[in-house]
Short mmCIF file of C-alpha atoms and ligand atoms in Angstrom, two decimals:
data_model
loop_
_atom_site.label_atom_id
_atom_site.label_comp_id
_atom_site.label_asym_id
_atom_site.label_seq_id
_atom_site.Cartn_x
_atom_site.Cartn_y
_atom_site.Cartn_z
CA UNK A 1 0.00 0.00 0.00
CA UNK A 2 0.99 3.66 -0.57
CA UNK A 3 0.71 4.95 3.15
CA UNK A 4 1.60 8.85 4.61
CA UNK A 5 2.16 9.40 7.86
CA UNK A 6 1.36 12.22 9.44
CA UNK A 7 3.80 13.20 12.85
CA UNK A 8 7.63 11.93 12.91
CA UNK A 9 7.81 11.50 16.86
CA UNK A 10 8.72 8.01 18.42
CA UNK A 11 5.12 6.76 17.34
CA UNK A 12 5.07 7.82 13.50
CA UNK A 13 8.83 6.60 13.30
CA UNK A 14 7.97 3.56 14.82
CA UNK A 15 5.19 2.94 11.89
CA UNK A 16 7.30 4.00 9.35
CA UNK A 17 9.88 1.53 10.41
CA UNK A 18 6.93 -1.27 10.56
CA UNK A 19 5.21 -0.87 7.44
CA UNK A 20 8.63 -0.66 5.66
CA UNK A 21 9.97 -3.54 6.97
CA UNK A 22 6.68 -4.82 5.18
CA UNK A 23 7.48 -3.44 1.72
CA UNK A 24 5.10 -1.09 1.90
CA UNK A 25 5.24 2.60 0.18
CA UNK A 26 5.91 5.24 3.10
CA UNK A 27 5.90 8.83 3.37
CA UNK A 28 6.15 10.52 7.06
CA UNK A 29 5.08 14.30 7.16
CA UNK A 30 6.44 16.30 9.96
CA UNK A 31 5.52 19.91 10.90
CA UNK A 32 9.17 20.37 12.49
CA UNK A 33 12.17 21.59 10.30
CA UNK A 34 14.36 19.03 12.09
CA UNK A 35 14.33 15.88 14.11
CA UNK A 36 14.21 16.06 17.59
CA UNK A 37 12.74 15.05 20.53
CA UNK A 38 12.79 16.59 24.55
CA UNK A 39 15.70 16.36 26.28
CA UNK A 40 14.41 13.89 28.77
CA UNK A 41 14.40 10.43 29.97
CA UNK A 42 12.15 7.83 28.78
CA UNK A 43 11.59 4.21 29.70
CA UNK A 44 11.00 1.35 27.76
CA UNK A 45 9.69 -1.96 28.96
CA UNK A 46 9.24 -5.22 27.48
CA UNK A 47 6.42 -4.80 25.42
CA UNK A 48 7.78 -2.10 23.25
CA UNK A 49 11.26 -3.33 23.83
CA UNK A 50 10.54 -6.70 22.10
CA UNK A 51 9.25 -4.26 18.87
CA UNK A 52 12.48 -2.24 18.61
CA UNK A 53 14.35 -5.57 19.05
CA UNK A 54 12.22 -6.74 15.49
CA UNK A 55 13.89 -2.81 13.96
CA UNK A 56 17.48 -4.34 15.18
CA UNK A 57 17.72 -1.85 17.60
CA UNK A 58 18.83 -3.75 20.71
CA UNK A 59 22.15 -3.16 20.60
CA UNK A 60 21.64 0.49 20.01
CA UNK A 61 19.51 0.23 23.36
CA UNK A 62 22.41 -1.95 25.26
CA UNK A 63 24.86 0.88 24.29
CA UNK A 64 23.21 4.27 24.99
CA UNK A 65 20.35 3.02 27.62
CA UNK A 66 20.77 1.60 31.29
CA UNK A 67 19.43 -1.30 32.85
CA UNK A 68 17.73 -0.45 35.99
CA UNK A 69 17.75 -2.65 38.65
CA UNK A 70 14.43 -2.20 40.26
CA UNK A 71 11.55 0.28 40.60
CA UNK A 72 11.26 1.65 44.33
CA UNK A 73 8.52 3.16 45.67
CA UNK A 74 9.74 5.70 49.01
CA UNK A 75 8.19 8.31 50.94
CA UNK A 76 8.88 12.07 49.82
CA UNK A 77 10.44 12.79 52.75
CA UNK A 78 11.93 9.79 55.02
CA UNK A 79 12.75 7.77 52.18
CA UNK A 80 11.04 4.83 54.00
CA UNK A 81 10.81 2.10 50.83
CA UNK A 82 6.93 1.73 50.91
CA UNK A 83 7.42 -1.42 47.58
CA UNK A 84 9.53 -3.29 45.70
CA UNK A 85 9.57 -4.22 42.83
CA UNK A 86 12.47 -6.08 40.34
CA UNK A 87 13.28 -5.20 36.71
CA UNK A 88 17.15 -6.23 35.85
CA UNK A 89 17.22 -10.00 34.87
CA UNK A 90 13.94 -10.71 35.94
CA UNK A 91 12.13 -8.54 33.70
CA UNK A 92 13.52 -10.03 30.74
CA UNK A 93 13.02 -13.59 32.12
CA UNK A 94 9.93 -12.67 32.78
CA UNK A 95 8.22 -10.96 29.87
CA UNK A 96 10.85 -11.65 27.40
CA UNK A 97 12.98 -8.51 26.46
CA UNK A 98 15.02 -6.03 28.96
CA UNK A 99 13.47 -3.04 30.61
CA UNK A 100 15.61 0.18 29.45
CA UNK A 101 15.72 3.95 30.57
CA UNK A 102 16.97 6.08 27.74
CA UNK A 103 17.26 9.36 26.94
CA UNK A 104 14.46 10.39 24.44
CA UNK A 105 16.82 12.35 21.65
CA UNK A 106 18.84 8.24 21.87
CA UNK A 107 15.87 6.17 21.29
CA UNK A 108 14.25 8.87 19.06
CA UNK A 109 17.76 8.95 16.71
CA UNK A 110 17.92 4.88 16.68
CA UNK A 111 14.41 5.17 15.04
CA UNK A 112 15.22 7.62 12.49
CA UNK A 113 18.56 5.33 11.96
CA UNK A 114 16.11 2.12 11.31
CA UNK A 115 13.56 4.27 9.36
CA UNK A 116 16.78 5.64 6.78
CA UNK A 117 18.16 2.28 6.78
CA UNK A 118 15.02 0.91 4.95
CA UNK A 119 14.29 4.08 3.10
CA UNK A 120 16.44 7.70 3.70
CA UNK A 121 13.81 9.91 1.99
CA UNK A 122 10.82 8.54 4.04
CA UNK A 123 10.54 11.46 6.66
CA UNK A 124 9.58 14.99 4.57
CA UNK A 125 10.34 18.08 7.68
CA UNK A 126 8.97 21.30 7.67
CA UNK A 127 5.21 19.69 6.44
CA UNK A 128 2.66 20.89 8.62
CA UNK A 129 -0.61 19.16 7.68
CA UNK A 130 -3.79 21.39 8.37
CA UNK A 131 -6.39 19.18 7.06
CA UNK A 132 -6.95 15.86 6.00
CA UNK A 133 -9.78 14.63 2.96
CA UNK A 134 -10.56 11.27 1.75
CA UNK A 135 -13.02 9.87 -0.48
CA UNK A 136 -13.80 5.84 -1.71
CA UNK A 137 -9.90 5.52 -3.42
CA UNK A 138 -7.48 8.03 -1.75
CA UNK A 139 -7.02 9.73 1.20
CA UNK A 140 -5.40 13.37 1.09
CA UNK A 141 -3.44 15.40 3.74
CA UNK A 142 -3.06 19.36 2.90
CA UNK A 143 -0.40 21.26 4.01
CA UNK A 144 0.42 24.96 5.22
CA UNK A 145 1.84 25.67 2.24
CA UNK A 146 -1.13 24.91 0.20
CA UNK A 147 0.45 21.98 -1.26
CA UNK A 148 -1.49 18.48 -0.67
CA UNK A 149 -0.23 14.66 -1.04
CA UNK A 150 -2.65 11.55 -1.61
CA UNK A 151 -2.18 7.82 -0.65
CA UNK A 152 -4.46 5.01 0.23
CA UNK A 153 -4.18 5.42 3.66
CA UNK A 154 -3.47 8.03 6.16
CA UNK A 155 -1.82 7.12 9.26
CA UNK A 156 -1.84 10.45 12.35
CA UNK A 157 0.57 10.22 14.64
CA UNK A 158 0.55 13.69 15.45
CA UNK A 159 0.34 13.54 18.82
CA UNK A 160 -2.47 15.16 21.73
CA UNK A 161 -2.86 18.10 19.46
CA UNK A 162 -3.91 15.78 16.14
CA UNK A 163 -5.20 17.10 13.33
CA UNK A 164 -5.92 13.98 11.88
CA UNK A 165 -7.83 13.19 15.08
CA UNK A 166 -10.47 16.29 13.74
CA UNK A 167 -10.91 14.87 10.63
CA UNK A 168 -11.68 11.19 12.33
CA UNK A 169 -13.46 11.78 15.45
CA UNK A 170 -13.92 15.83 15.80
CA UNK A 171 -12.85 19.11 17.70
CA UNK A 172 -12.49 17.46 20.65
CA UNK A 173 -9.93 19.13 23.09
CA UNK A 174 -7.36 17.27 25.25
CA UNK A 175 -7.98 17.77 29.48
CA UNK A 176 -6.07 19.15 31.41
CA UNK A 177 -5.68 17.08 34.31
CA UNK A 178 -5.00 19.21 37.16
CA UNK A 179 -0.97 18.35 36.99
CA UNK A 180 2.31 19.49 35.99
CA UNK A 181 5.15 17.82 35.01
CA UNK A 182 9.28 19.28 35.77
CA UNK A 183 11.45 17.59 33.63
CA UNK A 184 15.07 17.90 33.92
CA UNK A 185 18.36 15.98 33.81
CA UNK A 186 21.64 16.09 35.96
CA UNK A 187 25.09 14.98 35.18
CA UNK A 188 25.85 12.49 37.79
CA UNK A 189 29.29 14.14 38.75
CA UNK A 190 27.49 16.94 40.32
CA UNK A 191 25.81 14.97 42.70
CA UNK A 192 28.01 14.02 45.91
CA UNK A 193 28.59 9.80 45.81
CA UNK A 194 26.57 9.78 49.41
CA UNK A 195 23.32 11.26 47.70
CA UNK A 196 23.19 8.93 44.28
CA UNK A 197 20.68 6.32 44.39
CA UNK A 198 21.66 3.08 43.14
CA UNK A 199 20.90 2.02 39.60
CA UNK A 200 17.08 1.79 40.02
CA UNK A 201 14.00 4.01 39.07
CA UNK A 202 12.71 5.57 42.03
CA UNK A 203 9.18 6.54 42.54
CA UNK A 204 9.06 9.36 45.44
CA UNK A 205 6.37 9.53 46.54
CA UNK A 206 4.26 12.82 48.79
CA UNK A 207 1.31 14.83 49.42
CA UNK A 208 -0.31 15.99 46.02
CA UNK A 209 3.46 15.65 44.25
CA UNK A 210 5.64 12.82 43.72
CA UNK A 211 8.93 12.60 41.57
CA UNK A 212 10.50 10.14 39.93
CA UNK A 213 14.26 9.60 39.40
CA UNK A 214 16.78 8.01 36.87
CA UNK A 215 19.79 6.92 34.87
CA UNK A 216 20.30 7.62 31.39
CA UNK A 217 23.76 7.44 29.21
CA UNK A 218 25.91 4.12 31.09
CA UNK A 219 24.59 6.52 34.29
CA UNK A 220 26.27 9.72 33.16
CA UNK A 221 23.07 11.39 33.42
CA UNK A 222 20.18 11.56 36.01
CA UNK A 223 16.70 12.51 34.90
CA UNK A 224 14.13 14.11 37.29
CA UNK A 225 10.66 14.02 36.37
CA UNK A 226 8.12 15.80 39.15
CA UNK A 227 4.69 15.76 39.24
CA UNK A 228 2.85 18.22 41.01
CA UNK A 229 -1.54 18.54 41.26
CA UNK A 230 -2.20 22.48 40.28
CA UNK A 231 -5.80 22.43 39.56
CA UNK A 232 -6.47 25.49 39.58
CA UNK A 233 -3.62 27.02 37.83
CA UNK A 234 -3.57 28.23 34.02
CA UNK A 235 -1.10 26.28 32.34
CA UNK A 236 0.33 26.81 28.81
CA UNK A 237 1.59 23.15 27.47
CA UNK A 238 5.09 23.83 28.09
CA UNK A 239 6.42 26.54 29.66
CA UNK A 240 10.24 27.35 31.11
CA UNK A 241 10.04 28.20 34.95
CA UNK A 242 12.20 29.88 37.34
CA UNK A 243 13.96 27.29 39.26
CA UNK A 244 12.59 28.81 42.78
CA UNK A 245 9.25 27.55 41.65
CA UNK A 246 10.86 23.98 40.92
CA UNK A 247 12.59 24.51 44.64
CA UNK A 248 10.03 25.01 46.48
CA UNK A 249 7.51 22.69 45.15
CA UNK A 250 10.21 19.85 46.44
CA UNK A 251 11.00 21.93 50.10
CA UNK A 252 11.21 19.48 52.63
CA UNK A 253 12.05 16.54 50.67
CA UNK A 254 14.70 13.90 51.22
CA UNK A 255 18.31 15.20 50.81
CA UNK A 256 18.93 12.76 47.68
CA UNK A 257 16.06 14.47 45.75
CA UNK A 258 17.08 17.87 47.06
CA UNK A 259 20.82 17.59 45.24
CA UNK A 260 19.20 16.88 42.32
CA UNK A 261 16.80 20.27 42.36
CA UNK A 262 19.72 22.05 43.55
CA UNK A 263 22.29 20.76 40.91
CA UNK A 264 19.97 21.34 38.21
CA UNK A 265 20.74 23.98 35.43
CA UNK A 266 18.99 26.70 37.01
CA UNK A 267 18.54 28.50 32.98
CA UNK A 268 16.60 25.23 31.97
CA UNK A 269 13.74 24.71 34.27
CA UNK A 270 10.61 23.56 32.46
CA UNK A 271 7.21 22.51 33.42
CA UNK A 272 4.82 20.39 31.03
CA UNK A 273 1.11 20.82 31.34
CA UNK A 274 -0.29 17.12 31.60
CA UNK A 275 -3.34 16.65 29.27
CA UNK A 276 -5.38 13.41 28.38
CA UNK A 277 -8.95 12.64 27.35
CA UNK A 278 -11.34 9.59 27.88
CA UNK A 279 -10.50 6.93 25.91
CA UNK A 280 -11.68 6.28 22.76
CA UNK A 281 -12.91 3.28 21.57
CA UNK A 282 -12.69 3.45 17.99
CA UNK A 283 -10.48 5.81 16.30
CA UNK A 284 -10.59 5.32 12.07
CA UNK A 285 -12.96 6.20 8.74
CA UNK A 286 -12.54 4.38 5.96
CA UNK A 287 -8.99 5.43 4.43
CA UNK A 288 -7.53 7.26 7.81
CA UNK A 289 -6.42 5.79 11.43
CA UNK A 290 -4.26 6.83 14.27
CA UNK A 291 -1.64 5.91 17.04
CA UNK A 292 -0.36 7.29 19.97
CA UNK A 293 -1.00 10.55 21.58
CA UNK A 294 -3.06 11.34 18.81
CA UNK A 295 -5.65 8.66 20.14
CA UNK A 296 -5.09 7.99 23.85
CA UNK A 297 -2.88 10.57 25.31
CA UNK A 298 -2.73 9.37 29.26
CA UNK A 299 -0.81 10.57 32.49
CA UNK A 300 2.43 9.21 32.39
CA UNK A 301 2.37 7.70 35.48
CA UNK A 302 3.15 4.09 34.13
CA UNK A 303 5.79 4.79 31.77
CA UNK A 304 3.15 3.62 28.83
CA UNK A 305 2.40 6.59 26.77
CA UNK A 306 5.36 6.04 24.10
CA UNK A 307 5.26 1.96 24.54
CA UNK A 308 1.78 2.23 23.08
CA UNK A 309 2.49 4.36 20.46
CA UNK A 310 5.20 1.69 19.65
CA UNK A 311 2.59 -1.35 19.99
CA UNK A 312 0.07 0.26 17.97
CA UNK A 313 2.66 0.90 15.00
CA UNK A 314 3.36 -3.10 15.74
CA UNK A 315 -0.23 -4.27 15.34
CA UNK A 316 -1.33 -1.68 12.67
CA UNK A 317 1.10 -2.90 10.32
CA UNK A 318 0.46 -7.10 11.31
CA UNK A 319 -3.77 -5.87 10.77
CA UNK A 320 -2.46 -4.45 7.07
CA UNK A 321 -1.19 -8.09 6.63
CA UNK A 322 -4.51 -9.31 6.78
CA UNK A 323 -6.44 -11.13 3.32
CA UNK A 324 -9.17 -8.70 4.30
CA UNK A 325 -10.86 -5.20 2.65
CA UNK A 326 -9.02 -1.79 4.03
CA UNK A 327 -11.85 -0.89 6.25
CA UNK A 328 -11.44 -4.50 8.02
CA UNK A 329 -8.10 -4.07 8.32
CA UNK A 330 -8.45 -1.09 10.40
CA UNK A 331 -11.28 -2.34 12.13
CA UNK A 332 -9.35 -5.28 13.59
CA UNK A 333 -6.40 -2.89 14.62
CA UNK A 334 -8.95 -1.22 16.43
CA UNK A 335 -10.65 -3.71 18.35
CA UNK A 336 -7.29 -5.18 19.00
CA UNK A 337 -5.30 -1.82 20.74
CA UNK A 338 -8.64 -0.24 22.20
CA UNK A 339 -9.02 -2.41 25.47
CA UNK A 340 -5.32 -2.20 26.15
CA UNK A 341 -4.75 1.03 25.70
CA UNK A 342 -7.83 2.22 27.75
CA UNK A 343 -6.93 0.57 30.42
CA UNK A 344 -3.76 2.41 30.47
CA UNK A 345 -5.63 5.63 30.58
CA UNK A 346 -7.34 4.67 33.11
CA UNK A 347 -4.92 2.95 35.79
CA UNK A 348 -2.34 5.35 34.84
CA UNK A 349 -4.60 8.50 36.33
CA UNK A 350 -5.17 5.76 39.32
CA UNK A 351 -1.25 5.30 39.99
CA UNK A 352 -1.60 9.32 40.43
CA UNK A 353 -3.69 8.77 42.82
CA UNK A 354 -2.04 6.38 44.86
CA UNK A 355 1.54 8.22 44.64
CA UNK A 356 -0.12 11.25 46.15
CA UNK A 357 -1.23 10.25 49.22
CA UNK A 358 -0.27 11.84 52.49
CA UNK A 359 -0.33 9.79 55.41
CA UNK A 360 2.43 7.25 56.20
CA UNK A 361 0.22 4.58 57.10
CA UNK A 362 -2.52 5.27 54.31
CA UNK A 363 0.37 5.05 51.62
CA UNK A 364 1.72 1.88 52.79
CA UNK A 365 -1.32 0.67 53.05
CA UNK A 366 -2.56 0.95 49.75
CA UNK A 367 0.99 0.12 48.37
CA UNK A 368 -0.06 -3.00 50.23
CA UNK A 369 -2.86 -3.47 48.68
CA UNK A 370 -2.57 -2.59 45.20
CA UNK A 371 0.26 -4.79 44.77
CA UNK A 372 1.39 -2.58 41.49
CA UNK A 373 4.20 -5.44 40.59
CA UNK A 374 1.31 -8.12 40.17
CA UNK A 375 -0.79 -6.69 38.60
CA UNK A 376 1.43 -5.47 35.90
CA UNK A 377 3.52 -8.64 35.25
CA UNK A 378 -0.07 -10.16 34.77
CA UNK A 379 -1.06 -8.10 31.20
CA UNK A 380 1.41 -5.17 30.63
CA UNK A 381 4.72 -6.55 30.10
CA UNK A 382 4.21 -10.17 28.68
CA UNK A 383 1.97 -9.05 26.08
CA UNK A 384 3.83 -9.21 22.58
CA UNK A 385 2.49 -6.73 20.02
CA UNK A 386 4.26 -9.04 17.53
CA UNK A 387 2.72 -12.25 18.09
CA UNK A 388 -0.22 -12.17 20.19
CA UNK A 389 -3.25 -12.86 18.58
CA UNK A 390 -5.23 -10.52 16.67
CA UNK A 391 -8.39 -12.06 16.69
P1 LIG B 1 4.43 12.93 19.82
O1 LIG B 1 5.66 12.55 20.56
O2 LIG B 1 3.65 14.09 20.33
O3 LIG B 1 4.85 13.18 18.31
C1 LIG B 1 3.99 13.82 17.40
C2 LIG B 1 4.82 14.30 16.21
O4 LIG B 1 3.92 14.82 15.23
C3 LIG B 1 5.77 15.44 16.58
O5 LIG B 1 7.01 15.22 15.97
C4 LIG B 1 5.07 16.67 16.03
O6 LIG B 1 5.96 17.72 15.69
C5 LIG B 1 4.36 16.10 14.81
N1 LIG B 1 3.16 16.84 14.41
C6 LIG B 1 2.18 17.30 15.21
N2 LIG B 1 1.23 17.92 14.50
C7 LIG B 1 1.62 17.84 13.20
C8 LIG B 1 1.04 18.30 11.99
N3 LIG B 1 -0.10 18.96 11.97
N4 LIG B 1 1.71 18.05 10.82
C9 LIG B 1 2.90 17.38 10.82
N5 LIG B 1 3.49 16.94 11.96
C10 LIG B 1 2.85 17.15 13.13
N6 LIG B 1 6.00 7.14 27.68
C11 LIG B 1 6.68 5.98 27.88
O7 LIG B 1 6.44 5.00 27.15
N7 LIG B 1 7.63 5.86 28.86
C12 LIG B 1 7.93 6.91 29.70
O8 LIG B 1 8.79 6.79 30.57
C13 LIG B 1 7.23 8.14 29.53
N8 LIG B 1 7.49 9.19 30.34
C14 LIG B 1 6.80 10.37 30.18
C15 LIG B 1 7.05 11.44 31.04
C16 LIG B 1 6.36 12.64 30.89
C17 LIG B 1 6.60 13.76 31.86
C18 LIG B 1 5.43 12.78 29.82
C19 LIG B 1 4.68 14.08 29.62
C20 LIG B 1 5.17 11.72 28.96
C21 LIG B 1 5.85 10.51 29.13
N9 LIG B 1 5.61 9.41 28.28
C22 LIG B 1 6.26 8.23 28.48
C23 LIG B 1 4.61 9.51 27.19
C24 LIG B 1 5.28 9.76 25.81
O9 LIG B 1 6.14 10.87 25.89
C25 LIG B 1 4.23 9.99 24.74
O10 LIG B 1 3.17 9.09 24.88
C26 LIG B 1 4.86 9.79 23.36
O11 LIG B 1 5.91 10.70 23.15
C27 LIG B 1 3.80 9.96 22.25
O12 LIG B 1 4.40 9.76 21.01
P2 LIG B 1 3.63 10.13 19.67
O13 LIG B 1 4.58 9.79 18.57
O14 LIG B 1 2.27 9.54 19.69
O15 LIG B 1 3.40 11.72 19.75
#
């Protein structure tokens, strides 16, 4: 099939890389006039990882990614460990592929690297698409420039503000959720050897706020993501702060998170607004679908929101396999990624819920309780966008 892509972030390079490797016709269209992603920290667990492993990209992974030992849950303040849970050796014995933390301009430049390796004149920059048209043979995307391209399917992965999604579903807006998101990274050599944490990702959490810390680059680098409940504030999507804001939202809090806010470039302070919207259940017309943040944007509060952009450009491009019409096709894709990736949604905003709570005794209760590592070995990590089945 002849297929455009709309949006070249990890989700529409992860599709082009896909339907490629299927010897299909590819064209990605991206609004930006280079490649590039935040400069942040991302994880990657099994599920995804065992689709990048199918683009060759493990040892790209192995070489610019870290392996952490564990997630640990702690209290903001004491740093009392409040769960446990392994990643390391188990995770891959486990669920069948590593779990990785990588920094998001590495994993983003190993999928541009796959994507030119099957095809260098794929990705087309500086294309913003502003509309999208289809009728019963071609699908059309239109750009700013008054300039339009056609192919027999449209694919948006142009993340929570699609404009593919307007064509398919309507002007619905993304929510803001009521929290913010710091995001910043550390080299490790400015924190003192008595205030590193060991090679885990660490889940602090506090009252209304938690933060999460962890190694990227062979541990060079320390990434710092805090979230923080501001219901009531107006929030542009991403905005640079001054770091006093970022200091005192984290006043009070255990000395190893407190060298990291204090070591932090004080210039580069910046707070995301965190958006998401109910999910969707079905998310294509005839000749146009989507992935990613373009369909289910969710709180990141699972590490998912990238992984299932990456599973979606898995299954989309095993549906397009099938000896079935287009609109079948798509339909199967659908029915396929939709109870998944709801669920996401949905126990992501929970796993907000139970990082913010106050009390000591509350918080390990519902730790307790909730037991996060069963319930996630269970369906998140085993499942295997490349072979399970689609029917
Ligand atoms: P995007 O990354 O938004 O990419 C969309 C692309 O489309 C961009 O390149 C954009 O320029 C382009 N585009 C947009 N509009 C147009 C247009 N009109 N025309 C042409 N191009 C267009 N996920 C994880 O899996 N693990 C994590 O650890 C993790 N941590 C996170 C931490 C935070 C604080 C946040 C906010 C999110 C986190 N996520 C994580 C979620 C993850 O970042 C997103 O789910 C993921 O980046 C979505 O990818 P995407 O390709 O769907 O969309």
């Amino acid at each position: 099939m002849d297929i455009i892509i709309v949006g070249a972030g990890i989700g529409g390079l992860a599709a082009a890389a896909a339907l490629l490797q299927r010897g299909h016709k590819v064209r990605v269209f991206e609004q930006s006039p280079q490649l590039s992603e935040v400069g942040a920290g991302i994880q990657m667990s099994a599920n995804a990882v065992k689709v990048l492993d199918a683009f060759g990209l493990r040892r790209r992974l192995e070489a610019t990614g870290v392996r952490p030992k564990a997630f640990e849950f702690r209290r903001f303040d004491s740093g009392e460990l409040l769960h446990g849970m392994p990643l390391g050796e188990l995770h891959e014995q486990q669920h069948g592929a590593p779990y990785f933390q990588i920094h998001r301009g590495d994993l983003h430049a190993a999928l541009r690297d796959a994507v030119h390796q099957l095809d260098d004149k794929v990705v087309v920059l500086d294309s913003k698409v502003v509309r999208v048209e289809e009728d019963s043979s071609h699908a059309s995307v239109y750009f700013e420039n008054g300039s339009s391209a056609s192919a027999d399917l449209v694919v948006g992965a142009d993340g929570i503000k699609s404009v593919v999604r307007k064509h398919v579903i309507g002007a619905d807006q993304p929510v803001f959720t009521g929290q913010l998101a710091w995001r910043c990274t550390v080299p490790i050599a400015k924190i003192a050897p008595e205030l590193r944490t060991d090679i885990l990702s660490t889940i602090w959490c506090g009252p209304k706020n938690h933060a999460v810390t962890y190694y990227l680059r062979g541990g060079e680098l320390l990434n710092f993501v805090g979230c923080v409940e501001r219901p009531n504030e107006e929030e542009s999507w991403t905005a640079k702060r001054p770091w006093r804001e970022l200091s005192e939202d984290y006043a009070g809090w255990h000395p190893k998170v407190r060298a990291i806010i204090d070591a932090v470039d004080r210039s580069q302070c910046f707070r995301w607004a965190l958006n998401n919207r109910a999910p969707s259940m079905s998310w294509s017309s005839a000749r146009v679908t989507m992935l990613g943040d373009a369909v289910h944007a969710t709180l990141p509060y699972m590490a998912q929101g990238a992984a299932m952009a990456i599973e979606d450009a898995a299954v989309l491009a095993r549906a397009l396999e099938l000896d079935a019409p287009l609109q079948e096709q798509l339909r199967t894709y659908e029915w396929h990624r939709a109870p998944r990736t709801a669920r996401v949604v949905e126990e992501s905003t929970e796993m907000g819920e139970l990082y913010h709570i106050s009390s000591a005794e509350e918080m390990r209760k519902a730790f307790h309780d909730r037991n996060i590592a069963k319930s996630r070995n269970e369906w998140l990590y085993s499942y295997d966008p490349l072979r399970d089945s689609l029917t």
